[in-house]
CSV table of C-alpha atoms in Angstrom, one decimal:
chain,number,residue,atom,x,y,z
A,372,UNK,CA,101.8,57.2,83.9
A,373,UNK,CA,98.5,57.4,81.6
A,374,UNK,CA,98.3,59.6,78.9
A,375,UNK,CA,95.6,62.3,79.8
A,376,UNK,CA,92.8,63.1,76.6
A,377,UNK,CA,90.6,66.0,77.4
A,378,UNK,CA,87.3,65.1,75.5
A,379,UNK,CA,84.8,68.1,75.2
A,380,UNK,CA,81.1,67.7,73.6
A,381,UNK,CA,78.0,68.9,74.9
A,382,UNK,CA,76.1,65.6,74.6
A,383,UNK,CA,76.8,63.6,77.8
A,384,UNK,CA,75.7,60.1,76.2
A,385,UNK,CA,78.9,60.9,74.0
A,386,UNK,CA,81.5,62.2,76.7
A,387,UNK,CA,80.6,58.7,78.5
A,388,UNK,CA,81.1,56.6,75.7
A,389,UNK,CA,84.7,58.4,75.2
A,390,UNK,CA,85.2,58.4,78.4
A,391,UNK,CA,84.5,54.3,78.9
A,392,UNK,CA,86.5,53.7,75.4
A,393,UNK,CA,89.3,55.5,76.5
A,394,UNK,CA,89.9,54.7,79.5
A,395,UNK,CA,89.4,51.0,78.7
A,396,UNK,CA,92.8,51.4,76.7
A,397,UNK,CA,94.4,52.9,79.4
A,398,UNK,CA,93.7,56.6,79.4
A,399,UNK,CA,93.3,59.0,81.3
A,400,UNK,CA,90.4,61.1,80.7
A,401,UNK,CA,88.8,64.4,81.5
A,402,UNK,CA,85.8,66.0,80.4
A,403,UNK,CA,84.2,69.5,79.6
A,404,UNK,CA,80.7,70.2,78.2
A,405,UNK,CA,81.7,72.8,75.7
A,406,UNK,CA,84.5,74.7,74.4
A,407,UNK,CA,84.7,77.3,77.5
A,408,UNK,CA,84.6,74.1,79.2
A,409,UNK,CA,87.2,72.8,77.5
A,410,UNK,CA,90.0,75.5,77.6
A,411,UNK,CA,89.4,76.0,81.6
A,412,UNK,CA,90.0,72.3,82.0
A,413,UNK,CA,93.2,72.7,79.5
A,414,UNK,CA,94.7,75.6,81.5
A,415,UNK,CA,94.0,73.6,84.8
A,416,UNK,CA,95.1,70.3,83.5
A,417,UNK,CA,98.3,69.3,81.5
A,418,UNK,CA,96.5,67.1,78.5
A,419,UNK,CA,97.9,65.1,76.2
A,420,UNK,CA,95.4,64.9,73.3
A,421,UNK,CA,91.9,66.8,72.6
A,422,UNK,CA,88.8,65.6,71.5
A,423,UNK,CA,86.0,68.4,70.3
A,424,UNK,CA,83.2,68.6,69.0
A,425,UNK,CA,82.0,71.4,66.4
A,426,UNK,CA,78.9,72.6,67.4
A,427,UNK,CA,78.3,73.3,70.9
A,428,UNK,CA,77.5,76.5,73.0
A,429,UNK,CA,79.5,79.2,74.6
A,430,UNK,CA,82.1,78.0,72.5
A,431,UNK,CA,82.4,75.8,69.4
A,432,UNK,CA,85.3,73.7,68.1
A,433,UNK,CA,87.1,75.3,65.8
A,434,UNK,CA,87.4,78.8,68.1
A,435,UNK,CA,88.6,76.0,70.4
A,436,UNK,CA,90.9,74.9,68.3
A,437,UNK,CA,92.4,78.3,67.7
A,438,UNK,CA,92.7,78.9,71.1
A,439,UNK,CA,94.6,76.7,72.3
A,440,UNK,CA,96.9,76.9,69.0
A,441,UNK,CA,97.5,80.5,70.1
A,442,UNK,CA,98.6,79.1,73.6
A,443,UNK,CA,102.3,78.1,73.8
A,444,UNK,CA,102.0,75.2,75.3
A,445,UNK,CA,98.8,73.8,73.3
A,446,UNK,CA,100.4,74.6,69.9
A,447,UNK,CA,101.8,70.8,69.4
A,448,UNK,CA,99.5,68.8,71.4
A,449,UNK,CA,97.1,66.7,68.9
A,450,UNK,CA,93.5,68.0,68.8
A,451,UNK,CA,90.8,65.4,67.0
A,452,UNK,CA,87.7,66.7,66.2
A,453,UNK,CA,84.7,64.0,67.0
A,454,UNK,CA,81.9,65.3,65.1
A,455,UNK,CA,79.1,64.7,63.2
A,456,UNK,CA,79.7,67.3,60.7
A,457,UNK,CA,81.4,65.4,57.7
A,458,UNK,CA,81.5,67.9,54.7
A,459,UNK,CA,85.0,68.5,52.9
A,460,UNK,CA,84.2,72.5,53.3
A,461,UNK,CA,84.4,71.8,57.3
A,462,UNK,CA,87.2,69.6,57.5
A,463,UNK,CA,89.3,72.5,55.2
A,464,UNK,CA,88.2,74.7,58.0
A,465,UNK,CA,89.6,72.3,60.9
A,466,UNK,CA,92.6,71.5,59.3
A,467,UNK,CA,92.9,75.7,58.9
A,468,UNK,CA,92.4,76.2,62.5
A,469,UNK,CA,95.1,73.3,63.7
A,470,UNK,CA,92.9,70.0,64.1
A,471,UNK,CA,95.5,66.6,63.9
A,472,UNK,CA,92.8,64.7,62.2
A,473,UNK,CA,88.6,64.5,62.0
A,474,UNK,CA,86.2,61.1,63.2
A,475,UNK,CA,83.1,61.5,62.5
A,476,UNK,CA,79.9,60.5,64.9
A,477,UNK,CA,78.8,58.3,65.6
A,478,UNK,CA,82.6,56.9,66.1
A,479,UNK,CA,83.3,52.6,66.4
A,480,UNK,CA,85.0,52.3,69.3
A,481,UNK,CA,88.2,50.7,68.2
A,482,UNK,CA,88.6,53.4,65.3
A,483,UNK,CA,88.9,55.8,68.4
A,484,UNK,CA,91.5,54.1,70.1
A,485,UNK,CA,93.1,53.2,67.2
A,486,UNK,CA,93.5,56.8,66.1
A,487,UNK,CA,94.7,57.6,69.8
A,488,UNK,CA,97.4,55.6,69.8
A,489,UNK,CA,98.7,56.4,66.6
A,490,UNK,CA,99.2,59.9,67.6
A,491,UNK,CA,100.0,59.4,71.1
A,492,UNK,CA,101.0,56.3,71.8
């Protein structure tokens, strides 16, 4: 059975090239257009691995992030942020709030999937 990512950005170009990368190597994927998004599609859907993006409406990232940290079963899964925000004071702040690791846009496909499988399988 594939490995479900939940990948959550509000630029669509982006959620379709995740989406195509992804499930190229096999995964599963599902997508939300923003953090609110993103959290009802993880209490719907038993996920794997999350992909966010930082800034997006309704709901950014890093609230994200601590969101699903606070929820029981969300507080081991592996959460990436995908983003184009790059600065050291940002990735302090994701690593604060529970992020597994930061790519920065625009992402080479095979760095994505390599990350993936390294911590999922």
């Amino acid at each position: 059975m594939a490995k479900v990512i939940l990948a959550v950005d509000d630029s669509a170009s982006i959620r379709q090239m995740v989406s195509f990368t992804l499930k190229s190597a096999g995964y599963e994927v599902l997508d939300a257009v923003d953090g609110q998004d993103g959290l009802e599609k993880a209490n719907a859907h038993a996920v794997d691995l999350i992909l966010t993006d930082q800034n997006m409406p309704r709901m950014d990232g890093l609230s994200l992030i601590k969101t699903l940290r606070a929820m029981p079963q969300y507080a081991k899964t592996p959460i990436l942020m995908l983003t184009t925000e790059s600065s050291d004071a940002m990735k302090t702040q994701g690593r604060a709030a529970g992020a597994t690791g930061w790519l920065v846009k625009p992402f080479d496909p095979q760095r994505l999937i390599d990350v993936v499988r390294k911590v999922i399988g």
